[in-house]
CSV table of C-alpha atoms in Angstrom, one decimal:
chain,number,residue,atom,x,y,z
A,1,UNK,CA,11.4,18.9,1.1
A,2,UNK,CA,14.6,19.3,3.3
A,3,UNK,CA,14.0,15.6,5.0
A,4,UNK,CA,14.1,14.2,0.9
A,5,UNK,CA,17.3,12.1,0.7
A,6,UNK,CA,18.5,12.4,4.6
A,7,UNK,CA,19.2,9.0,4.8
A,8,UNK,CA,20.9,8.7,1.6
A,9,UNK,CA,24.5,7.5,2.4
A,10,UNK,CA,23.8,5.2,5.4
A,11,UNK,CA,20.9,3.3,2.8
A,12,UNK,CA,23.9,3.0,0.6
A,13,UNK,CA,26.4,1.8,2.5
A,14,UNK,CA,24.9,-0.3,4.6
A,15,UNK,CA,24.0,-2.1,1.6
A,16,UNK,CA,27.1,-2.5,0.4
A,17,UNK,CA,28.7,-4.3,3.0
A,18,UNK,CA,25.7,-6.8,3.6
A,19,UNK,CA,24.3,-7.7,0.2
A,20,UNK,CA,20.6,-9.9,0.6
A,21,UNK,CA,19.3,-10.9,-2.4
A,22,UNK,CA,15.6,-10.0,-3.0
A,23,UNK,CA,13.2,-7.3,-1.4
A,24,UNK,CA,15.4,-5.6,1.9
A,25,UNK,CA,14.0,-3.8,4.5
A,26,UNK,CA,16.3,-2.0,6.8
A,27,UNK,CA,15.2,-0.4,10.0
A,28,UNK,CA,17.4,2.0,11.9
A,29,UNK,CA,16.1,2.5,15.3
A,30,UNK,CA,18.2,5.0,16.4
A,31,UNK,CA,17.4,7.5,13.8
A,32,UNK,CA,19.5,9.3,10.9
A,33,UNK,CA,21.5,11.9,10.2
A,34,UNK,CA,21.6,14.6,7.8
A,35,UNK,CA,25.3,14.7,6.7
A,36,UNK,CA,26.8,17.4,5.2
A,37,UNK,CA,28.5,16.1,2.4
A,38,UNK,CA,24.6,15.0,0.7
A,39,UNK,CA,22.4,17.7,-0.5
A,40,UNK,CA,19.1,17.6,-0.4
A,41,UNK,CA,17.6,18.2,-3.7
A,42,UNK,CA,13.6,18.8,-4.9
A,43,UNK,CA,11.5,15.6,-6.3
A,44,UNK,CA,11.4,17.3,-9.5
A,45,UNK,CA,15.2,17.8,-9.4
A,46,UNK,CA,16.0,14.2,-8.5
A,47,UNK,CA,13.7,13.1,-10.7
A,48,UNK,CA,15.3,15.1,-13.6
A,49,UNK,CA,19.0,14.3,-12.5
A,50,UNK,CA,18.0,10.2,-12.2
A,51,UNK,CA,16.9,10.3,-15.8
A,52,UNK,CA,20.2,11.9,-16.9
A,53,UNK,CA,22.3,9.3,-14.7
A,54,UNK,CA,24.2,6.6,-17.5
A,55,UNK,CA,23.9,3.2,-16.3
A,56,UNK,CA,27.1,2.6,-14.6
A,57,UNK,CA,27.0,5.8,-12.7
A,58,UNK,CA,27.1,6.4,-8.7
A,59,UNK,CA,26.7,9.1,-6.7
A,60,UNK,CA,27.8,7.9,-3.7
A,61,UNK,CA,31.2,6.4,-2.2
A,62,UNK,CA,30.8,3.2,-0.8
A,63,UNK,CA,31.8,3.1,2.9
A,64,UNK,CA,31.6,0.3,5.5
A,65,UNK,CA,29.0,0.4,8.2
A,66,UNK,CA,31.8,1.4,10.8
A,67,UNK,CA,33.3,4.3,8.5
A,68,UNK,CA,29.7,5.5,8.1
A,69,UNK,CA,28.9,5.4,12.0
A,70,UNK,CA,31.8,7.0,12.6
A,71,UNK,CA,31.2,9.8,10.4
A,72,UNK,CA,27.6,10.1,11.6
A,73,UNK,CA,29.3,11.0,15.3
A,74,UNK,CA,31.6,13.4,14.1
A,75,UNK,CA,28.8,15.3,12.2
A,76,UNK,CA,25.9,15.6,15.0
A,77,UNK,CA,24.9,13.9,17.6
A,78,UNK,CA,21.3,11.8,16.4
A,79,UNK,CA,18.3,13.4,16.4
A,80,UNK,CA,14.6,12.7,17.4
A,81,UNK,CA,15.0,8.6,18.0
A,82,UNK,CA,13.1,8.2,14.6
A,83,UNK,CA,13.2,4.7,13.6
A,84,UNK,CA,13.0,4.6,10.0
A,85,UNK,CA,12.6,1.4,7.1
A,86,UNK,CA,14.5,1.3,4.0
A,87,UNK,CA,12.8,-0.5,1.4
A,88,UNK,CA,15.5,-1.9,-1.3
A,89,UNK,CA,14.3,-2.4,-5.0
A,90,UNK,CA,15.6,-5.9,-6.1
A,91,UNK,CA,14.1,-8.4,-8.0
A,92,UNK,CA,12.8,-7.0,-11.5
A,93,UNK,CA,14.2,-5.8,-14.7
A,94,UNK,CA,16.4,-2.3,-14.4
A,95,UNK,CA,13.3,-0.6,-16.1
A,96,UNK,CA,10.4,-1.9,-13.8
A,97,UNK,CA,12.2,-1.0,-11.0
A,98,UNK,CA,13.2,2.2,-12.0
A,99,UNK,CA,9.6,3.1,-13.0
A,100,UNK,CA,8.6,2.0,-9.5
A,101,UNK,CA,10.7,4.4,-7.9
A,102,UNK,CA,10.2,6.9,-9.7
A,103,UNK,CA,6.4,6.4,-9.5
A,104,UNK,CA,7.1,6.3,-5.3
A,105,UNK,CA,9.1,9.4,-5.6
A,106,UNK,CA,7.1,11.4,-7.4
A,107,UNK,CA,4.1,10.4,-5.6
A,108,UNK,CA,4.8,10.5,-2.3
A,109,UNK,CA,7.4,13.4,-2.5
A,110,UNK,CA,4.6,15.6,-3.2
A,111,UNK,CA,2.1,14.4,-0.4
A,112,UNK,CA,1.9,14.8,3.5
A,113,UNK,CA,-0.8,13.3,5.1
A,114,UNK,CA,-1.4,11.6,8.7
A,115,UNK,CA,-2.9,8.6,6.9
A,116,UNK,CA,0.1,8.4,4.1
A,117,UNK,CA,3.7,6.7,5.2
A,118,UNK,CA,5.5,9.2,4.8
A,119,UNK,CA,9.1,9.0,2.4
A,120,UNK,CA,12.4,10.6,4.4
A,121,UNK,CA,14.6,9.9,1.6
A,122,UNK,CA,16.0,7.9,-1.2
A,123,UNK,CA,19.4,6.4,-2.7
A,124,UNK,CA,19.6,6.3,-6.7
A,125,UNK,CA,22.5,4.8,-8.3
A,126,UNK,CA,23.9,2.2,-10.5
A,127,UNK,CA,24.6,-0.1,-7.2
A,128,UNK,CA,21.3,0.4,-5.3
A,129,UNK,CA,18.1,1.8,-5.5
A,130,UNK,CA,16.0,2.7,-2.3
A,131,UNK,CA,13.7,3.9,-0.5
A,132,UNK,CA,13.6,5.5,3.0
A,133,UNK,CA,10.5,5.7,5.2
A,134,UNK,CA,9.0,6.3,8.7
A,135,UNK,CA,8.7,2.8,10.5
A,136,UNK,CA,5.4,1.6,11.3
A,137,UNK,CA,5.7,-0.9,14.5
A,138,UNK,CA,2.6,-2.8,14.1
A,139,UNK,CA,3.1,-3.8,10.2
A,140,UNK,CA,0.8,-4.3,7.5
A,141,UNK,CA,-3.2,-5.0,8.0
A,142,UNK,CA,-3.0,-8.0,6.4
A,143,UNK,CA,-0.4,-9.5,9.1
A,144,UNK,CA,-3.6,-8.9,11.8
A,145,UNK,CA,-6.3,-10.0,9.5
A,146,UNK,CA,-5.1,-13.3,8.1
A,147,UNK,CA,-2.5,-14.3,10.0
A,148,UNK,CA,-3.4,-17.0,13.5
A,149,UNK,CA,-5.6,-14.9,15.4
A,150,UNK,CA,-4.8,-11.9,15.3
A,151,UNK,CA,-7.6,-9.9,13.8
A,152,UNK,CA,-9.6,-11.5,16.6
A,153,UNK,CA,-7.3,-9.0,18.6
A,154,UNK,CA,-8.5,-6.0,16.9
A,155,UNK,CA,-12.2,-4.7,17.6
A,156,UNK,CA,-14.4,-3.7,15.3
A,157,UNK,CA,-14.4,0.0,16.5
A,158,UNK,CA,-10.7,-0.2,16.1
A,159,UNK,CA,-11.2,-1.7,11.9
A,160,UNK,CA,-13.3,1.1,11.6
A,161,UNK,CA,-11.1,3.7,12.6
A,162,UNK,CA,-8.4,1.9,10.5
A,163,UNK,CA,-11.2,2.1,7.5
A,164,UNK,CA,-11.8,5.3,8.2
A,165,UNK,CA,-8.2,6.5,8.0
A,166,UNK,CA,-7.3,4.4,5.1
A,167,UNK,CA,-10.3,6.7,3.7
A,168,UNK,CA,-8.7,9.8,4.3
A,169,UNK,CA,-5.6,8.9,2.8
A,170,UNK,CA,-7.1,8.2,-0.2
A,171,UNK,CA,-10.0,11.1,-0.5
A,172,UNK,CA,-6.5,13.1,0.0
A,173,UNK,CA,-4.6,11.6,-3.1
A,174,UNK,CA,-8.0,12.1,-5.1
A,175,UNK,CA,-9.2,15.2,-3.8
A,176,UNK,CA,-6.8,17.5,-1.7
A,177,UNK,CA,-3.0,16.8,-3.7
A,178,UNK,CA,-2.4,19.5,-6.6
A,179,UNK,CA,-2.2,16.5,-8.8
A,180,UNK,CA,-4.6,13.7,-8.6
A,181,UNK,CA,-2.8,10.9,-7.5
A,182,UNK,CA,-4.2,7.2,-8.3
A,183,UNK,CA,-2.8,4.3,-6.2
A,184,UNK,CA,-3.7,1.3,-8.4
A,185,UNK,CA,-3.2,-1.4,-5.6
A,186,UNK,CA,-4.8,-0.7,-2.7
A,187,UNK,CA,-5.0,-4.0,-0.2
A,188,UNK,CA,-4.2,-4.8,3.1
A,189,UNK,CA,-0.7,-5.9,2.6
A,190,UNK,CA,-0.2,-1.9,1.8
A,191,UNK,CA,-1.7,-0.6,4.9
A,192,UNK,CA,0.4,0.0,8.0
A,193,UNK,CA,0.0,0.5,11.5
A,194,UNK,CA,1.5,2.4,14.0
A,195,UNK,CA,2.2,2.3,17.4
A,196,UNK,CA,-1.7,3.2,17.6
A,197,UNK,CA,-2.9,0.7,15.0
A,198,UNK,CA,-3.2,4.6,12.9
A,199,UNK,CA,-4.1,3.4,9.4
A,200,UNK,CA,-1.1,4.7,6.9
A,201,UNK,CA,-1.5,4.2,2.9
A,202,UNK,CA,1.7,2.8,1.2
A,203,UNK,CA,3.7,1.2,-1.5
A,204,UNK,CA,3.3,4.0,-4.1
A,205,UNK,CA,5.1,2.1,-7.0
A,206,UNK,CA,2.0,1.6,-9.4
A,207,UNK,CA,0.9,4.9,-8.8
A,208,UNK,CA,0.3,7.7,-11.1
A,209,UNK,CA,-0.5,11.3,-11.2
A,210,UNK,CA,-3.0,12.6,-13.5
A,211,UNK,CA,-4.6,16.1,-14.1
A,212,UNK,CA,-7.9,17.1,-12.2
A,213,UNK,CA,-9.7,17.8,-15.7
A,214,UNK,CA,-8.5,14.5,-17.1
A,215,UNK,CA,-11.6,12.5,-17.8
A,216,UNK,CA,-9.6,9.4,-17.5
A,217,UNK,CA,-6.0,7.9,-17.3
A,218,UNK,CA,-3.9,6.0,-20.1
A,219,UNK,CA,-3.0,3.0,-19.2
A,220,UNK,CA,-0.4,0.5,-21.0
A,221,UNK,CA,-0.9,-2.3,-19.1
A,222,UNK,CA,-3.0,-4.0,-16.2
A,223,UNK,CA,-1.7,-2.8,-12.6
A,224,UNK,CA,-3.0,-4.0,-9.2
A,225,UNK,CA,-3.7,-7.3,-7.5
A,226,UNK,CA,-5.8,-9.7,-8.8
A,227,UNK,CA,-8.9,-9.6,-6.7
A,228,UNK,CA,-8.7,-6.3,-5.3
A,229,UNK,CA,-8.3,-4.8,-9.3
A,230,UNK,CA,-11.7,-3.0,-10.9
A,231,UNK,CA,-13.2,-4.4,-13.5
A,232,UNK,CA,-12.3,-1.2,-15.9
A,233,UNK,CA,-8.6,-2.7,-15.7
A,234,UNK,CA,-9.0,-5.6,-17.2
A,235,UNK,CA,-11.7,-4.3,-19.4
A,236,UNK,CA,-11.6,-2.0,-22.2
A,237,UNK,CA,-12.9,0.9,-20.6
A,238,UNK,CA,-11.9,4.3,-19.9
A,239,UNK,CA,-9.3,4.2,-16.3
A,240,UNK,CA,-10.4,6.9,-13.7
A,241,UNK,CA,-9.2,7.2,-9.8
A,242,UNK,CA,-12.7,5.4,-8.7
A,243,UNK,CA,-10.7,1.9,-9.3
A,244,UNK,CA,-9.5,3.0,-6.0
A,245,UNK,CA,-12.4,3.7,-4.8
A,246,UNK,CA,-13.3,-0.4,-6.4
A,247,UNK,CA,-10.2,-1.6,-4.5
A,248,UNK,CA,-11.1,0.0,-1.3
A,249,UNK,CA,-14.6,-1.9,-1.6
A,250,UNK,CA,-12.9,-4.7,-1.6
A,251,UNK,CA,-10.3,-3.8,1.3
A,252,UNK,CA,-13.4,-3.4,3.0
A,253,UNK,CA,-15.0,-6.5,2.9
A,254,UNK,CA,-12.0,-8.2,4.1
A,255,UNK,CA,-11.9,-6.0,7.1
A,256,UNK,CA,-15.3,-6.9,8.0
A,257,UNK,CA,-15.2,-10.6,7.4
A,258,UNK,CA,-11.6,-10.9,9.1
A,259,UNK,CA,-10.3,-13.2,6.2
A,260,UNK,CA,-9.3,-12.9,2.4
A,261,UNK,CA,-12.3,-12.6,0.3
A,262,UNK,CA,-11.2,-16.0,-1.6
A,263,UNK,CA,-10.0,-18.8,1.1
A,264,UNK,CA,-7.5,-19.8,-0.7
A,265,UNK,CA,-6.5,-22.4,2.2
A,266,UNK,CA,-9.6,-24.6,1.5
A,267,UNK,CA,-9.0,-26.6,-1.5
A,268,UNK,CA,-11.3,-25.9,-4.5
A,269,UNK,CA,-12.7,-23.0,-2.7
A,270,UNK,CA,-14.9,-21.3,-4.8
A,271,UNK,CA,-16.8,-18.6,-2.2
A,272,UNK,CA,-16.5,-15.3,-3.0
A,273,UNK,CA,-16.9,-13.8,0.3
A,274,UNK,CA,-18.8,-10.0,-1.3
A,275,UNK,CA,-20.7,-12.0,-3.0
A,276,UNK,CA,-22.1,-14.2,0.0
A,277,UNK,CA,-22.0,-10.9,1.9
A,278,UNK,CA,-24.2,-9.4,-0.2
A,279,UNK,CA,-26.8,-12.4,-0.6
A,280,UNK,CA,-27.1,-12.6,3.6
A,281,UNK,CA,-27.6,-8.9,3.1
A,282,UNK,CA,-30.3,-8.7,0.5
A,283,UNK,CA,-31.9,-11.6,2.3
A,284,UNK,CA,-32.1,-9.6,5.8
A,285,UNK,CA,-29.6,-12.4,7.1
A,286,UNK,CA,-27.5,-10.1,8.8
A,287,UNK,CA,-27.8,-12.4,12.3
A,288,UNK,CA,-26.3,-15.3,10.5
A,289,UNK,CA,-23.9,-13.2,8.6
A,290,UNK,CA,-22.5,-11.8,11.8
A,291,UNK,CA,-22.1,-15.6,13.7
A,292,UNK,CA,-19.9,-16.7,10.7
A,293,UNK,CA,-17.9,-13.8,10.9
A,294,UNK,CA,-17.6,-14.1,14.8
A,295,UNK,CA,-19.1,-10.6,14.9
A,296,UNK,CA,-20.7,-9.6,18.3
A,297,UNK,CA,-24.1,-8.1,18.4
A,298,UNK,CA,-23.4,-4.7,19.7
A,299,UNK,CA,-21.2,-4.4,16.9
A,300,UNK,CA,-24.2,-4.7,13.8
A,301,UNK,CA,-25.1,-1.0,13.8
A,302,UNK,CA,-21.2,-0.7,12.7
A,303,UNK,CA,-21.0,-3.9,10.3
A,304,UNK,CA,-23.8,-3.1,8.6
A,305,UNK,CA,-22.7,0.7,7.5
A,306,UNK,CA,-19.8,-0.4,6.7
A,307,UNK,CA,-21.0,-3.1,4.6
A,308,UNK,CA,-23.3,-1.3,2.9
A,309,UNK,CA,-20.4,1.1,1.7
A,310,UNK,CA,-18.6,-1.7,0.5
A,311,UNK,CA,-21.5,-2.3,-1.5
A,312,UNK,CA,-21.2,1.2,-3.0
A,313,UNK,CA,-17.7,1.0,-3.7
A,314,UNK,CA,-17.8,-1.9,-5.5
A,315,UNK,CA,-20.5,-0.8,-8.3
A,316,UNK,CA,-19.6,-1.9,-11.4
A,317,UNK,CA,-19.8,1.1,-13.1
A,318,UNK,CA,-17.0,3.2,-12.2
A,319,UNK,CA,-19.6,6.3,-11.8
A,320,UNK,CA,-21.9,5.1,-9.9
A,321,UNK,CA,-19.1,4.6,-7.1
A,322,UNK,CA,-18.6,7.5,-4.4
A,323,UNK,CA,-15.7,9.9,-4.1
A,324,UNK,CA,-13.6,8.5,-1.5
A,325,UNK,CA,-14.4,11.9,0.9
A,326,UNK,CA,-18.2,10.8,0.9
A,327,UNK,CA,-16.9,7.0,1.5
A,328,UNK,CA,-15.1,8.6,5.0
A,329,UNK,CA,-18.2,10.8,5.6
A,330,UNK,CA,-20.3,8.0,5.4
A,331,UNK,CA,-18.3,5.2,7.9
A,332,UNK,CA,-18.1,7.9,10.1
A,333,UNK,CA,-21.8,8.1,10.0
A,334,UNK,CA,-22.1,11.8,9.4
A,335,UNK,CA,-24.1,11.2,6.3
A,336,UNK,CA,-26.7,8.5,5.7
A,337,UNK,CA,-25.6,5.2,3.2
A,338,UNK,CA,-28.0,5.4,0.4
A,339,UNK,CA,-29.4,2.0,-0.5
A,340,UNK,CA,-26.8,-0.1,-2.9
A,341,UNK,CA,-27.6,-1.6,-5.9
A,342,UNK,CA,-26.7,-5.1,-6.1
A,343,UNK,CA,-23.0,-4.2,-7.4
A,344,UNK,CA,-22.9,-8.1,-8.6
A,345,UNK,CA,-25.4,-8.2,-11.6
A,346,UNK,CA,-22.8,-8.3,-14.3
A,347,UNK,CA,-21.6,-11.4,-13.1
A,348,UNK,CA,-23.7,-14.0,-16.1
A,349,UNK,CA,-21.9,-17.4,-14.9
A,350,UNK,CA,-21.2,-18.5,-11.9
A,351,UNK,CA,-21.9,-16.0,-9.1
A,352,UNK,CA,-19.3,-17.7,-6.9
A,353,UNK,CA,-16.5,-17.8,-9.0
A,354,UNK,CA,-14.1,-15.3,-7.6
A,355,UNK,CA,-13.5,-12.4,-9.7
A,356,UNK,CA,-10.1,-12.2,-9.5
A,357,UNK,CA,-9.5,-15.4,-11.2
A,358,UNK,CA,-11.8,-14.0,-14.2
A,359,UNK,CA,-9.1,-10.7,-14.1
A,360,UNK,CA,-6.4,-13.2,-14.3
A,361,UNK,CA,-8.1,-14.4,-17.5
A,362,UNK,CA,-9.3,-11.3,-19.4
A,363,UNK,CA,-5.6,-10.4,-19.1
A,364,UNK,CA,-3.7,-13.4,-20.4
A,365,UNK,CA,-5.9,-13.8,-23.2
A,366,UNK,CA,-5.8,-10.5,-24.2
A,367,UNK,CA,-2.2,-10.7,-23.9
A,368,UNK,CA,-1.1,-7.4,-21.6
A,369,UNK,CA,0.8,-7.5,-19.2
A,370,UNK,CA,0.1,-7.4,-15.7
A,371,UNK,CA,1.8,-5.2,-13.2
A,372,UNK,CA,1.8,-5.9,-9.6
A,373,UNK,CA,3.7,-5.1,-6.1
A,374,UNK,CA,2.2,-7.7,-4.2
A,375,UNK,CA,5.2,-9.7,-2.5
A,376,UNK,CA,4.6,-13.3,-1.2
A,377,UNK,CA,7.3,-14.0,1.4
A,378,UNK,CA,8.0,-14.6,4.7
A,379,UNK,CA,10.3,-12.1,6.7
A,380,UNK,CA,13.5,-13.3,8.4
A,381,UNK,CA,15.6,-11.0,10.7
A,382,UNK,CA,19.9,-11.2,9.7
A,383,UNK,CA,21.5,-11.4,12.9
A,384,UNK,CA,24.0,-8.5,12.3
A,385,UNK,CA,27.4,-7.2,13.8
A,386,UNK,CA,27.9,-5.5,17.3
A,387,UNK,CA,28.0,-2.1,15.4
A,388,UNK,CA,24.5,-2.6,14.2
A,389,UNK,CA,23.6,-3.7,17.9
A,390,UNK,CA,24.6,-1.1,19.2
A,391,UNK,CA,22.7,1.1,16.9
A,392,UNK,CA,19.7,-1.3,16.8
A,393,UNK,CA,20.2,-1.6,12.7
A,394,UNK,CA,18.0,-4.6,11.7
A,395,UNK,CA,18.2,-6.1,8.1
A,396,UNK,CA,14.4,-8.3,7.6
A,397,UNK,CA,14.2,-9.7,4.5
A,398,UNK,CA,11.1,-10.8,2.7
């Protein structure tokens, strides 16, 4: 855990002197430094000294950027050219952020994994509260699959890869990590890319760890994204980690069909894409299926195991769902996909009403509240001063 908190003082003072208001992501592209004055400290000792922290207290002295830089030359020169993002928690009440962090922290303090974004450090006091990661050059999925043409960019061998590493990094939360660790909002919007279109699991600020023999998880309130959420969230049923494996079903589908699962650009829209998906499939309509979704024929061996295990990951019934390390043994092909059941039955009315907008309603009418990360923006880059050009500090705000 030596890299926890590296980044600590430049987060925090860069913030200081260039306040944005809402969600701020800064990336350094010149890499950090490990100054000596801030010591690195466990996640279960920041954790413990965070909670003990009264409101108005900081553990840092604000600096400018150039009193910063400065310092940063006079320690050592920088190392590795690692660019790195610094996610900024704005925009909620003092205790939802707090529990977000902490939730990231504890999380993703504890993991290392090719297919996890993986946390440098973190700044924690009264002023500002944030988060420092690796930088993934190529953004989020959903920038290439919903965004002009872009997912037309991508091939299908290349989704699958980015399925199959998306996967891993969840079969390694559920299955490898001492504690189980449950996402709760896995989407595209929380999948990055690298330089190699590498599939990296983020945003760990519903997350929750939970003990292996736990037969299932307490929840207070819904979490996720409305139509990527299982049905045992806004149910009264018992909460285990295959609501990831639900949510990843549902990643899935978009991947295939390139677009959101509801087109929420045509007005009235009431096609659920699974759903349609899974009528062309029980029908044996793949051919169609695969014109709509511009899908070239040498790529149906491919489309069709992975639709099929979107199929199984969206069961209703949270045990009849795989473990996420058969889900990445099957899209691999190293196992065969055993038959799905129609996953949809459960659904009385309307089979084309989208199910997130029945979520939306199971939870205000039972009154609970509904947690989510999903952010709705549009970055802009803050032209900054020739200091930060000359380090190649960028401040995009969403």
């Amino acid at each position: 855990m030596s890299d926890l908190a590296i980044a600590v003082g430049i987060v925090a003072f860069i913030f200081i002197v260039m306040p944005v208001i809402g969600v701020v992501v800064f990336i350094i592209g010149k890499s950090f430094m490990k100054l000596s004055r801030f010591i690195p400290l466990s996640v279960d000792q920041a954790i413990e000294d965070m909670e003990k922290l009264p409101k108005k207290s900081s553990t840092f002295i604000p600096l400018s950027v150039t009193q910063v830089i400065e310092d940063m030359e006079k320690e050592k020169p920088i190392r590795n050219n690692i660019p790195i993002a610094v996610k900024v928690l704005k925009g909620g009440s003092d205790k939802i952020i707090k529990e977000q962090f902490i939730a990231e922290v504890s999380t993703m303090g504890r993991t290392h994994h090719f297919n996890l974004v993986r946390l440098y450090g973190f700044c924690f006091e009264s002023s500002l509260i944030a988060l420092v990661y690796e930088y993934m050059v190529n953004g989020s999925l959903d920038n290439h699959l919903f965004k002009s043409n872009k997912g037309a960019i991508i091939g299908f061998q290349k989704l699958l890869e980015i399925a199959v590493g998306t996967a891993n990094g969840i079969s390694y939360l559920h299955e490898q990590c001492p504690q189980r660790i449950v996402h709760y909002d896995i989407k595209p919007g929380n999948i990055l890319l690298d330089s190699s279109f590498s599939a990296k699991v983020s945003d760990f600020g519903l997350a929750k760890l939970c003990n292996r023999d736990s037969s299932h998880i307490t929840m207070t309130g819904g979490r996720g994204t409305p139509g990527y959420v299982a049905p045992e969230l806004w149910m009264p049923f018992p909460v285990t980690h295959k609501c990831d494996v639900y949510s990843f079903g549902m990643l899935l589908f978009e991947i295939i069909g390139r677009r959101r699962n509801v087109d929420v650009t045509v007005s009235n829209s009431q096609e659920w894409f699974p759903i349609w998906a899974w009528n062309k499939y029980e029908k044996k309509q793949l051919n169609e299926f695969m014109i709509v979704c511009g899908i070239e024929e040498k790529d149906e061996e491919v489309i069709t195991r992975m639709l099929m295990v979107a199929f199984c990951c969206v069961q209703y019934r949270p045990e009849n769902r795989p473990m996420m390390s058969t889900v990445v043994k099957m899209l691999e092909g190293a196992i065969v996909v055993p038959e799905p059941l129609n996953p949809f039955t459960h659904m009385f009315s309307a089979v084309t009403e989208p199910t997130e907008n029945l979520a939306r309603i199971a939870w205000n009418g039972g009154g609970s509240e509904w947690s989510s990360s999903e952010v709705h923006t549009t970055s802009t880059v803050v032209n900054g001063t020739p200091l930060m050009t000359r380090y190649e500090i960028t401040v995009v705000t969403d």
